[in-house]
Tab-separated table of C-alpha atoms in Angstrom:
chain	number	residue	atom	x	y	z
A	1	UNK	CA	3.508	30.770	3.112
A	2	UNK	CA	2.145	28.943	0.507
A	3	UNK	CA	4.527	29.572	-2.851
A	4	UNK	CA	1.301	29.211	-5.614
A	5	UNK	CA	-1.073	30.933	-3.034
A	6	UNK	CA	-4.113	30.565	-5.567
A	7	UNK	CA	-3.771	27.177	-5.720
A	8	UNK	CA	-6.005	25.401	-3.007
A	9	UNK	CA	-4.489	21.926	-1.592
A	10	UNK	CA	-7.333	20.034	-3.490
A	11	UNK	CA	-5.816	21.873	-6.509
A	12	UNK	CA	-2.761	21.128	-5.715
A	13	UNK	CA	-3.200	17.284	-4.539
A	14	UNK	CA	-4.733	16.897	-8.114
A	15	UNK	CA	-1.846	18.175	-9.806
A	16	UNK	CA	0.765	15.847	-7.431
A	17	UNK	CA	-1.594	12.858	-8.947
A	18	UNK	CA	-1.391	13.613	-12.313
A	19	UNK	CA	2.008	14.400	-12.463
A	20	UNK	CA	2.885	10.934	-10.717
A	21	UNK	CA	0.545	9.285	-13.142
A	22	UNK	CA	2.458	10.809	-16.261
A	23	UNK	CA	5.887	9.799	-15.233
A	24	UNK	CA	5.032	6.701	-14.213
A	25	UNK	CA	3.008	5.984	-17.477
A	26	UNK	CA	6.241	7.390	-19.548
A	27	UNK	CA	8.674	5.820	-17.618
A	28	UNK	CA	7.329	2.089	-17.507
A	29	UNK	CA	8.397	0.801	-21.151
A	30	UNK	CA	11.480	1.808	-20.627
A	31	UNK	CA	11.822	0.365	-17.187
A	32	UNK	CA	10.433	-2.965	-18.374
A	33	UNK	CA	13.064	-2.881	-20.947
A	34	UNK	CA	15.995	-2.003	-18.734
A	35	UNK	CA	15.268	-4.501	-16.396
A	36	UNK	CA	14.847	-7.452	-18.931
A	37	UNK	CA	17.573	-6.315	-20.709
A	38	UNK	CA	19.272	-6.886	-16.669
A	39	UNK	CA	17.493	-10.607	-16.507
A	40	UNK	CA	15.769	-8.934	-13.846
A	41	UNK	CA	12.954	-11.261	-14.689
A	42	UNK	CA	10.716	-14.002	-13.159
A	43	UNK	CA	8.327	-16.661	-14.578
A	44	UNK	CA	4.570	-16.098	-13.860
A	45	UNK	CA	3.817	-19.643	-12.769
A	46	UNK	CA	-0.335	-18.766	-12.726
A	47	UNK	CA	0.151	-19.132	-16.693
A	48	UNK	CA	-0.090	-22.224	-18.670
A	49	UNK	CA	2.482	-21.282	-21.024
A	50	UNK	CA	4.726	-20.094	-18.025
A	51	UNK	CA	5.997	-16.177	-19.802
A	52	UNK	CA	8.915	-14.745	-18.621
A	53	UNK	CA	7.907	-11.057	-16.823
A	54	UNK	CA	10.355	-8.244	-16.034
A	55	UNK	CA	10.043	-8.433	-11.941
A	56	UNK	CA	10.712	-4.932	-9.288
A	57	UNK	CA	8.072	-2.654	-11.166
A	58	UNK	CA	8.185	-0.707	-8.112
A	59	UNK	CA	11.050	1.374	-10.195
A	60	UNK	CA	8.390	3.219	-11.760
A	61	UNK	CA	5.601	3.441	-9.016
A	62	UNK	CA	8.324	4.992	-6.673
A	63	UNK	CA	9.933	7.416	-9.694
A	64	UNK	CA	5.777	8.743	-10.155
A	65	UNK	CA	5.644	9.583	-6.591
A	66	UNK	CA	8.847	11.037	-5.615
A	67	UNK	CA	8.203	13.551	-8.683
A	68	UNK	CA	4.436	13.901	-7.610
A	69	UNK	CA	5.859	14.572	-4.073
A	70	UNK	CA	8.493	17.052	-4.987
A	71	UNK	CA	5.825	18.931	-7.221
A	72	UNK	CA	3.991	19.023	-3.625
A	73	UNK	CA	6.845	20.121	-1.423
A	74	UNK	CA	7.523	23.100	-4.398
A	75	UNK	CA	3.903	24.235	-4.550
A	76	UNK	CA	2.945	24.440	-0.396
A	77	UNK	CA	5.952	25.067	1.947
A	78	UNK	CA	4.213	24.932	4.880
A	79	UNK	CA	3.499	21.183	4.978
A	80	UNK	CA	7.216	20.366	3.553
A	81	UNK	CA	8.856	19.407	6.370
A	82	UNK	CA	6.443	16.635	6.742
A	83	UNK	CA	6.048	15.622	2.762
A	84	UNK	CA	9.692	15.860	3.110
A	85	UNK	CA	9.381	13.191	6.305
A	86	UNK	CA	7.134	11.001	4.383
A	87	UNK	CA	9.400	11.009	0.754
A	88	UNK	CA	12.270	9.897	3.005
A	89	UNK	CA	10.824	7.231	4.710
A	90	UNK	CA	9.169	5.894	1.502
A	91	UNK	CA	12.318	6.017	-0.549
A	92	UNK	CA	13.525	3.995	2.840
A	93	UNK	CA	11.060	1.429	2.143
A	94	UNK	CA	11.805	1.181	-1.473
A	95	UNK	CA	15.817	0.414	-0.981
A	96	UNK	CA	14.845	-2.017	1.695
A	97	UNK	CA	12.067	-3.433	-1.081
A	98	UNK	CA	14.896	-3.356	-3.349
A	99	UNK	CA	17.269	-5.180	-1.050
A	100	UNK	CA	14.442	-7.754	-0.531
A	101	UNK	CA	13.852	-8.699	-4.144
A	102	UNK	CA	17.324	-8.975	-4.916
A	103	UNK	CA	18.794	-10.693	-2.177
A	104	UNK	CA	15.683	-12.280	-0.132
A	105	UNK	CA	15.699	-11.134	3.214
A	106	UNK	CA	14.257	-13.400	6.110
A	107	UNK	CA	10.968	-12.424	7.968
A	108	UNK	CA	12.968	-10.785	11.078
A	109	UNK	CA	15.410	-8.784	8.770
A	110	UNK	CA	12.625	-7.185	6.669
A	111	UNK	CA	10.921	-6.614	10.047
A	112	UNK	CA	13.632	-4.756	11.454
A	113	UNK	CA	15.115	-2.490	8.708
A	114	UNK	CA	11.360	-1.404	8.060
A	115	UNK	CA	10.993	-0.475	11.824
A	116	UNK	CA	13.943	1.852	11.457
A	117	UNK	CA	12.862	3.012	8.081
A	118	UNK	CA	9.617	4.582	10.099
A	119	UNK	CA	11.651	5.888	12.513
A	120	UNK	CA	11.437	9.322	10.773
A	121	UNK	CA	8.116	9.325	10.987
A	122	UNK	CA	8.154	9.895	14.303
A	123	UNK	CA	9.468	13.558	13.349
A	124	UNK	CA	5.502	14.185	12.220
A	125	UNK	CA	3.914	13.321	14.923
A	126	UNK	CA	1.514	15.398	17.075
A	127	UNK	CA	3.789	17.602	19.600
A	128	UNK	CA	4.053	16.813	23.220
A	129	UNK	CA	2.803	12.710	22.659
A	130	UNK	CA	4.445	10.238	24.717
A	131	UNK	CA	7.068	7.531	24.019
A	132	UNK	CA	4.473	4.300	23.595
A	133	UNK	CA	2.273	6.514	20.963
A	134	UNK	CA	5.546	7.583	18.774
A	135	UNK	CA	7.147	4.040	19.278
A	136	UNK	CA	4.098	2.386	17.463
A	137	UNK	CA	4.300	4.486	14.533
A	138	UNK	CA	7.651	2.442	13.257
A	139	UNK	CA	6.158	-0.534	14.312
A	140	UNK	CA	2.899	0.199	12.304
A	141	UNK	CA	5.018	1.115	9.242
A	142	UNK	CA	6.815	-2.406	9.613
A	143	UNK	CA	3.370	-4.193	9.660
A	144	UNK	CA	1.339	-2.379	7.383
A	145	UNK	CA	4.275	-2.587	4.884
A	146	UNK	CA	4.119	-5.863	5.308
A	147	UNK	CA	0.853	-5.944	5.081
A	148	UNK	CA	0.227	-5.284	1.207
A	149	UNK	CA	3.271	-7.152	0.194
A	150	UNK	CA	1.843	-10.767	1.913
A	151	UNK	CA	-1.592	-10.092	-0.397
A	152	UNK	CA	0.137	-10.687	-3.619
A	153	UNK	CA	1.362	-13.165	-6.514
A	154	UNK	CA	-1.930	-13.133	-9.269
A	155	UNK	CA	-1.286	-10.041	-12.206
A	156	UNK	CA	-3.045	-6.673	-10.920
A	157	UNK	CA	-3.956	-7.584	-7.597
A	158	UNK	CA	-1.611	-5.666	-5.031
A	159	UNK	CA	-1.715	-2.576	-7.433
A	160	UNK	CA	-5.397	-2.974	-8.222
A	161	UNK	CA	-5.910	-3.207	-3.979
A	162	UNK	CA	-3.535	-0.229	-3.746
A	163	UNK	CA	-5.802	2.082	-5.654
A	164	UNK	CA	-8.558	1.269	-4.131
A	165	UNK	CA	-6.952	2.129	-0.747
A	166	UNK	CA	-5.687	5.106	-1.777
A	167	UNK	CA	-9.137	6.497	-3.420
A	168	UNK	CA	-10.877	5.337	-0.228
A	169	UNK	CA	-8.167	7.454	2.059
A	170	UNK	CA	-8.145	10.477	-0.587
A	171	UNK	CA	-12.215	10.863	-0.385
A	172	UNK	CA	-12.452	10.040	3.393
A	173	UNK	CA	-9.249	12.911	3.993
A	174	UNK	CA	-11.704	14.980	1.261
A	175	UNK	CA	-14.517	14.411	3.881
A	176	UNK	CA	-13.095	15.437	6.842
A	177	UNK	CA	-11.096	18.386	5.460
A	178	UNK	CA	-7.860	16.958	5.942
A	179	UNK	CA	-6.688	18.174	2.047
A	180	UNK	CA	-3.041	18.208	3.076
A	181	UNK	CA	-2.364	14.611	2.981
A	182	UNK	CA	-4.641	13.895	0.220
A	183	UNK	CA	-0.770	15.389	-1.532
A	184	UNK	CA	0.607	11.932	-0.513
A	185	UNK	CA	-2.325	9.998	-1.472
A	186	UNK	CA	-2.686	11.297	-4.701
A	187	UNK	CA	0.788	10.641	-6.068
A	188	UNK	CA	0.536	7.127	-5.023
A	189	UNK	CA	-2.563	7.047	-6.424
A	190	UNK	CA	-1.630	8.531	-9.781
A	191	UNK	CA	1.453	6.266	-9.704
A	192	UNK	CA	-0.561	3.149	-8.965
A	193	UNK	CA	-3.306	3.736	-11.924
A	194	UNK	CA	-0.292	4.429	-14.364
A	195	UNK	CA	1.369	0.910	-13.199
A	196	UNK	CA	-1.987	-1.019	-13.279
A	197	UNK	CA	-1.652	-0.541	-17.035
A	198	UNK	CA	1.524	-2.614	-17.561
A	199	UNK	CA	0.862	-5.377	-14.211
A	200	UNK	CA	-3.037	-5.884	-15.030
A	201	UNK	CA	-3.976	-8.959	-17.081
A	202	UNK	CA	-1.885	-10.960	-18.596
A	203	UNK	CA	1.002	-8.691	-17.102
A	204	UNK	CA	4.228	-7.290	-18.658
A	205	UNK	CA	5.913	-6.672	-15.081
A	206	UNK	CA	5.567	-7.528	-11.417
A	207	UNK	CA	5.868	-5.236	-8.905
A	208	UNK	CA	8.057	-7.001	-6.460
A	209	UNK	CA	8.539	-6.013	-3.045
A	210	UNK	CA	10.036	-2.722	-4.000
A	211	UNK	CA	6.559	-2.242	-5.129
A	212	UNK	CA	4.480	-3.697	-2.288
A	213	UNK	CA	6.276	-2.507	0.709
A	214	UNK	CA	5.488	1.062	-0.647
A	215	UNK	CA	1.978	0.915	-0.714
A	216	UNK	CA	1.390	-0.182	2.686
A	217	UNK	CA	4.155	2.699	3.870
A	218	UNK	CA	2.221	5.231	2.296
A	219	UNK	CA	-1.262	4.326	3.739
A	220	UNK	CA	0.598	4.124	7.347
A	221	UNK	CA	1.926	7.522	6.883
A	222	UNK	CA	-1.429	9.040	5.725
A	223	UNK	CA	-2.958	6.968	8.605
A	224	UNK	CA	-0.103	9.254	11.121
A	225	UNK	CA	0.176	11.973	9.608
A	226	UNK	CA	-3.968	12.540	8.624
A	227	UNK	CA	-5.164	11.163	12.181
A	228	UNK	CA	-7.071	8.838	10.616
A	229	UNK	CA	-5.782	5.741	12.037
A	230	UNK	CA	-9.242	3.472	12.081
A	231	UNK	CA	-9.903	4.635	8.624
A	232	UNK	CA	-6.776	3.190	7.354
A	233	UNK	CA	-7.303	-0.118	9.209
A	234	UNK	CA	-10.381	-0.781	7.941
A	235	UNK	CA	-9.425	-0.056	4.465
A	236	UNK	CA	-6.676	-2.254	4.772
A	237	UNK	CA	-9.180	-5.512	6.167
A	238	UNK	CA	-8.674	-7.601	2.818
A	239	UNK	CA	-5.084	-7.397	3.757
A	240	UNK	CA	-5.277	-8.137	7.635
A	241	UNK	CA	-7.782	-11.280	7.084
A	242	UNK	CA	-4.857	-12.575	4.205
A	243	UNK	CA	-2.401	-12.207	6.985
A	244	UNK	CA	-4.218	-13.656	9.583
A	245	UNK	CA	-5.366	-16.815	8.120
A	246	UNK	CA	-1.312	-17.584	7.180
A	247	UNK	CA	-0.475	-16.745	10.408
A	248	UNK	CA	-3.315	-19.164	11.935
A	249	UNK	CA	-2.173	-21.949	9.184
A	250	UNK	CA	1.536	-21.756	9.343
A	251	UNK	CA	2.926	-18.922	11.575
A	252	UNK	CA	5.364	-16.940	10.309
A	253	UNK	CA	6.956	-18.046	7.031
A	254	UNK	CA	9.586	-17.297	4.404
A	255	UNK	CA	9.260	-17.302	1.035
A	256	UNK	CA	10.824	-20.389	0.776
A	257	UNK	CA	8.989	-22.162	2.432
A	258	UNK	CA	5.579	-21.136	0.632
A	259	UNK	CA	3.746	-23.174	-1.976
A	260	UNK	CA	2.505	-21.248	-4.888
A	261	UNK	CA	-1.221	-21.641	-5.728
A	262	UNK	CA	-1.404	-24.093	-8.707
A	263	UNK	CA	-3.341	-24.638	-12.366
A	264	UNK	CA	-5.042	-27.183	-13.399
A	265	UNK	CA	-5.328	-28.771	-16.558
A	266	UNK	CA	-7.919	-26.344	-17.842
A	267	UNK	CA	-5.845	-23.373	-16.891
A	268	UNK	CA	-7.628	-22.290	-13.680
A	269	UNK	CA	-6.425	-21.506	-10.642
A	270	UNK	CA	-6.768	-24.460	-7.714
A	271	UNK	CA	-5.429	-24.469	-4.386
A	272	UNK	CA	-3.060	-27.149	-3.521
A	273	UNK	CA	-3.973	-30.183	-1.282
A	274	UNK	CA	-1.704	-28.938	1.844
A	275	UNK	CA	-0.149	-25.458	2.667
A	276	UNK	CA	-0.989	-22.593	4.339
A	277	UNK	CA	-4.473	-20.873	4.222
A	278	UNK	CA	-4.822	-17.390	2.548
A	279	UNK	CA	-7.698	-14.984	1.639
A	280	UNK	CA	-6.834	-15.898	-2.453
A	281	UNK	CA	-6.858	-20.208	-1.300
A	282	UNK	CA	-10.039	-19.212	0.636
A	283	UNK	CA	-12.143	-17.866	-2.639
A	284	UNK	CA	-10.938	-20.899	-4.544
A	285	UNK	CA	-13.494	-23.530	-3.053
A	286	UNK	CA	-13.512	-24.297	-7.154
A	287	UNK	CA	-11.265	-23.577	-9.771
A	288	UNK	CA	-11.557	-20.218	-10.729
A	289	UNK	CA	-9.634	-18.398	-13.636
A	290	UNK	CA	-6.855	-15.845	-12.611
A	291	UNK	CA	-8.203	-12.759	-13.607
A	292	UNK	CA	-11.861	-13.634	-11.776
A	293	UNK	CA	-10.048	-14.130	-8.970
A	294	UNK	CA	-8.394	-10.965	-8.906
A	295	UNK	CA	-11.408	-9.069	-9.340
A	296	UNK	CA	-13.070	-10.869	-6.114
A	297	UNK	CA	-9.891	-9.667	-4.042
A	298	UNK	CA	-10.495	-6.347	-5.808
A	299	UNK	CA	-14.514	-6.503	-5.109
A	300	UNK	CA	-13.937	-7.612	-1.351
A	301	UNK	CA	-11.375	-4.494	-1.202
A	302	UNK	CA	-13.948	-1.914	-2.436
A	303	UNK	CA	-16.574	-3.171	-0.140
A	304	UNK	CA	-13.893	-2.352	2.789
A	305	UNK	CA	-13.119	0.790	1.099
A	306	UNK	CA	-16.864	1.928	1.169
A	307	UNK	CA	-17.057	1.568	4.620
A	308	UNK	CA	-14.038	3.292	5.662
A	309	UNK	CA	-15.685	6.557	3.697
A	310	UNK	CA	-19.317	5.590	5.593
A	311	UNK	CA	-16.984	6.024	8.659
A	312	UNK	CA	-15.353	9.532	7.358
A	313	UNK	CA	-19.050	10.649	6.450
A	314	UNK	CA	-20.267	9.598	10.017
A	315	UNK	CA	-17.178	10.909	12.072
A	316	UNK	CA	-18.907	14.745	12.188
A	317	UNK	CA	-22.168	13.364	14.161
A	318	UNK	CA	-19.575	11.725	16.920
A	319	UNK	CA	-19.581	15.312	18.837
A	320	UNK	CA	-23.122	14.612	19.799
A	321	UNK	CA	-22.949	11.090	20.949
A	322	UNK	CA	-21.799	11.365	24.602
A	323	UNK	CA	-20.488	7.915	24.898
A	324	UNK	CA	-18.363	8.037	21.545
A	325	UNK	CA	-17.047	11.398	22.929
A	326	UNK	CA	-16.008	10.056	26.377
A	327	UNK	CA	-14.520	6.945	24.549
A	328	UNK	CA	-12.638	9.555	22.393
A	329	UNK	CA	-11.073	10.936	25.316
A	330	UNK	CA	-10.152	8.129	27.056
A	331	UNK	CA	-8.054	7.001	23.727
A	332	UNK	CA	-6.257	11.271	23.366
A	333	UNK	CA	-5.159	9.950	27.134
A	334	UNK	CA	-3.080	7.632	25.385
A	335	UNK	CA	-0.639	9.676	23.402
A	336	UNK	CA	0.729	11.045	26.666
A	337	UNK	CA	1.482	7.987	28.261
């Protein structure tokens, strides 16, 4: 039973956001400080001037939403067990985000310890669904994880992308009445906003990968957990194409072995001669300042964001479509196998 009965999950999802936000707002200057105070810091090379920025901001986006989490878990009992899934495997994600920004894992290892970080997740899946359905559910963390932490490099773009993911989940899971995982959404949401702050333009800290890898966990866990699987993929396009087109250009790559995006003289962002192609190297057919650029990744975002809540608003007329319904059943048939 729930523990504040008069508190409806809406009520209560609202609460988890705003508490996330506050403790991630209050908590950043400090961070930033800590961590410079640690050299924990990294030049941003899109700058003329080249500033030194604290670097693994994902501190204080993972400290909002474990508290906006816990403030979850406290208020509705009945969906603990699977908050309490979903806290685990994020904080998971986080230490293996950690391990990656401080000691640079390869392609293969990050692969692998974020396959058995969604492991647990497999815990909150539908009862009685066979082994292929709950063996993609690690392997979707791995990639969508991966996922938002590929789109990255220019200040405010993978948090800026992350909240408009996670307001396009939270008012398509609105839409369809699926209000208990709008608690997870929410506190990454509120933690996001509060971080966009301090990473936006010209930015005080990155988020690293402990940052990153989070964002794409949590939208892979709402994706699970909410049954809203296509919703989540669509949202997450921007990233996908970003992916794709390195893939296409150079297979799979280390960091190492990337070439940052370069200035020229006037201070704009160019891409270089040679390298691998990206969705950032594909908007800049002309130099194009930092922050513009940013807000066309954000722009191209929102426009996948939109359609993954026209889908939510058009998933209530698929009971009378025939064909949609028989497709529908064909792909339940699937989580037995």
């Amino acid at each position: 039973m729930m523990i504040l009965p008069q508190i409806p999950l809406y009520g209560i999802a609202i609460i988890c956001g705003l508490l996330s936000f506050f403790v991630t707002r209050l908590s950043m200057p400090r961070i930033i400080q800590k961590l410079e105070n640690a050299d924990i810091v990294g030049k941003d090379i899109h700058k003329s001037w080249k500033p030194v920025v604290a670097e693994m901001g994902g501190f204080g986006i993972l400290f909002g939403f474990i508290m906006g989490m816990f403030s979850g878990i406290y208020m509705h009992d009945i969906l603990a067990f699977k908050l309490v899934i979903v806290l685990v495997v994020i904080l998971l994600v986080g230490l293996i985000g950690i391990a990656d920004d401080l000691l640079a894992l390869s392609s293969k290892e990050k692969f692998s310890l974020l396959f058995l970080a969604g492991l647990p997740l497999m815990w909150a899946a539908p009862p009685n669904v066979g082994l292929l359905y709950l063996i993609t559910i690690p392997i979707a963390l791995s990639i969508g994880s991966n996922l938002t932490n590929m789109l990255a490099g220019l200040n405010g773009i993978e948090s800026g992308l992350g909240i408009i993911s996670m307001a396009s989940l939270t008012l398509a899971c609105i839409i369809l009445g699926k209000y208990d995982v709008t608690i997870i959404s929410m506190s990454m949401l509120g933690a996001l906003i509060a971080f966009l702050y301090f990473n936006r333009y010209p930015a005080k800290i990155f988020p690293g990968d402990t940052g990153t890898l989070i964002i794409g966990a949590a939208i892979v866990c709402i994706a699970f957990i909410g049954r809203v699987k296509l919703i989540a993929f669509v949202i997450l396009m921007p990233n996908i194409i970003d992916a794709a087109l390195k893939f296409y250009s150079a297979g799979f790559m280390n960091r190492q072995q990337q070439r940052p995006t370069q200035l020229n003289e006037d201070g704009k962002l160019v891409r270089p001669d040679a390298g691998f192609k990206s969705l950032i190297r594909l908007i800049l057919r002309k130099p194009i300042a930092e922050k513009d650029a940013v807000r066309i990744i954000w722009a191209i975002g929102l426009i996948f964001g939109v359609i993954g809540i026209a889908i939510a608003l058009t998933m209530p007329g698929i009971i009378e479509n025939k064909t949609l319904v028989n497709f529908l059943q064909i792909k339940e048939m699937f989580y037995y196998i």
